[in-house]
């Protein structure tokens, strides 16, 4: 189950390679008026994986443009195939997309802003940097990359921000020290973060450690590859004689719903917590891949976000679905 989204037809106008692993796509909806969208907005794109319709989300790069909507897709090799589908598209391809929507609220009235991007997490940050620069805000962007050759939009950001762009390239031994960075920020700074899950975990710890309120760290994740390898695991349903296999390429949420054990959900990114279900027993290990539960809640293993989290071995869950209640 998912809340209603409005899908609109669109055409892929052009593509451009930004680095060996990142390709930009300019997409023009059929009825396009170039209207402004909130900073941090993303669109969903209909993709086909193994002949089945699926959805992948992509952040819009930069502020609104009359040319169309710009996204940049990193080609994920260890994946189910959404990004590979995007990469095989040629200009002229027809697409179904959703209207832009933002999950990140930016408070524009701060004195200081700290933007942090890890790898492909730069995509929603470009528009934020443009909007804040236009407003004359005090911003610094810390951009963590493996190497400059992998970094998208480096030249654009350098000309926009000058020395307020700080590149932390691992291959130059310039790793981002989040503890030191956050400790140096004045109180009242708003941080906007987008990067991989492990980097987000480190950012949350460093942010709290530096004494800033967690509500001043606004973030977006693109989904997590977790801490355990992505492999098949088994789910037992409490109170009935059912055991399901969750294959490597499907989520627990999809398998439960397809098997008639309906679990409501919304974001499907491990952010909203709507699909959290009770865990009764763990024979193996849970790999919590959500950003909804606290570290303490994850350690307790009392609940699991069925949309993104996985496991090794067998877990017993209670979806609270009662056959006699439906
Ligand atoms: C709001 C939002 C904005 C986004 N913006 C961008 C963007 O600007 N650019 C961009 O490139 N991407 C973006 N993404 C990510 C994007 O939607 C896709 O997830 C990405 O393209 C990978 O899709 P895939 O099918 O190739 O890989 P997936 O199969 O989704 O794999 C991605 C990762 O998950 C792991 N994985 C593999 N199988 C499973 C499984 N069965 N269950 C769980 N995890 C698994 C893999 O190890 C891999 O590391 C965004 C995501 C969100 C939610």
Coordinates of C-alpha atoms and ligand atoms in Angstrom, one line a residue, residues 22 40-44 47 49 55-61 71-86 103 120-124 194 220-226 230 246-251 267-269 271 289 307-310, ligand 1:
X22 CA 27.5 9.5 -13.1
X40 CA 15.7 19.3 -2.1
X41 CA 12.8 18.1 -4.4
X42 CA 13.0 14.7 -6.1
X43 CA 10.9 13.0 -8.8
X44 CA 10.0 9.3 -9.0
X47 CA 11.7 2.0 -14.5
X49 CA 13.5 -4.3 -13.9
X55 CA 10.0 3.1 -9.2
X56 CA 13.2 4.9 -8.4
X57 CA 13.6 8.3 -6.9
X58 CA 16.0 11.0 -8.2
X59 CA 16.8 14.4 -6.7
X60 CA 16.4 17.4 -9.0
X61 CA 19.7 19.1 -9.6
X71 CA 18.6 14.6 -12.5
X72 CA 22.0 12.8 -12.2
X73 CA 22.1 9.0 -11.8
X74 CA 25.0 7.0 -10.4
X75 CA 25.4 3.6 -12.0
X76 CA 25.1 1.1 -9.1
X77 CA 26.7 -2.1 -10.1
X78 CA 25.7 -4.3 -7.0
X79 CA 22.0 -3.6 -7.6
X80 CA 18.6 -4.7 -8.7
X81 CA 18.9 -2.7 -12.0
X82 CA 17.1 0.6 -11.6
X83 CA 20.2 2.7 -12.4
X84 CA 21.2 0.4 -15.2
X85 CA 17.7 0.9 -16.7
X86 CA 18.2 4.7 -16.6
X103 CA 11.2 15.7 1.9
X120 CA 26.1 11.3 -5.5
X121 CA 24.5 13.0 -2.5
X122 CA 25.6 16.2 -4.1
X123 CA 22.4 16.2 -6.3
X124 CA 19.9 17.9 -3.9
X194 CA 22.9 14.1 1.8
X220 CA 18.2 12.9 3.0
X221 CA 19.3 9.4 2.2
X222 CA 19.2 7.6 -1.0
X223 CA 18.6 4.2 0.6
X224 CA 21.1 2.1 2.3
X225 CA 23.2 -0.9 1.3
X226 CA 23.3 -1.9 5.0
X230 CA 22.3 -8.3 0.7
X246 CA 12.8 -12.9 1.1
X247 CA 15.0 -13.2 -2.0
X248 CA 18.0 -11.0 -2.5
X249 CA 16.3 -8.8 -5.0
X250 CA 13.0 -8.2 -3.1
X251 CA 12.1 -6.3 0.1
X267 CA 8.1 6.4 1.9
X268 CA 9.7 3.0 1.2
X269 CA 13.1 4.5 2.1
X271 CA 12.4 7.3 6.8
X289 CA 18.8 0.0 7.1
X307 CA 10.6 -1.6 3.4
X308 CA 14.4 -1.5 3.6
X309 CA 15.8 -3.5 6.5
X310 CA 17.0 -7.1 6.0
Ligands
LIG1 C1 14.7 10.8 -2.3 C2 15.7 10.0 -3.1 C3 16.5 10.7 -4.0 C4 17.5 10.0 -4.7 N1 18.3 10.7 -5.6 C5 19.2 10.0 -6.3 C6 20.1 10.8 -7.2 O1 20.0 12.0 -7.3 N2 21.0 10.0 -7.9 C7 21.1 8.7 -7.8 O2 22.0 8.1 -8.5 N3 20.3 8.0 -6.9 C8 19.4 8.6 -6.2 N4 18.6 7.9 -5.4 C9 18.7 6.4 -5.3 C10 17.9 5.8 -6.5 O3 16.5 6.0 -6.2 C11 18.2 4.3 -6.7 O4 18.0 3.7 -5.4 C12 19.5 4.1 -7.3 O5 19.6 4.6 -8.6 C13 19.9 2.6 -7.2 O6 18.9 1.9 -7.8 P1 19.2 0.4 -8.4 O7 17.9 -0.3 -8.7 O8 20.3 0.5 -9.4 O9 19.9 -0.2 -7.1 P2 19.2 -1.0 -5.8 O10 18.9 -2.4 -6.2 O11 18.2 -0.2 -5.2 O12 20.5 -1.1 -4.9 C14 21.0 0.0 -4.2 C15 21.8 -0.5 -3.1 O13 21.0 -1.3 -2.3 C16 21.6 -2.6 -2.1 N5 20.6 -3.6 -2.4 C17 20.6 -4.5 -3.4 N6 19.5 -5.3 -3.4 C18 18.8 -5.0 -2.4 C19 17.6 -5.4 -1.8 N7 16.9 -6.4 -2.3 N8 17.1 -4.7 -0.7 C20 17.7 -3.7 -0.2 N9 18.9 -3.2 -0.7 C21 19.4 -3.8 -1.7 C22 22.7 -2.7 -3.0 O14 23.8 -3.3 -2.3 C23 23.0 -1.3 -3.5 O15 24.1 -0.8 -2.8 C24 17.6 8.6 -4.6 C25 16.8 7.9 -3.7 C26 15.9 8.6 -3.0 C27 15.0 7.8 -2.0

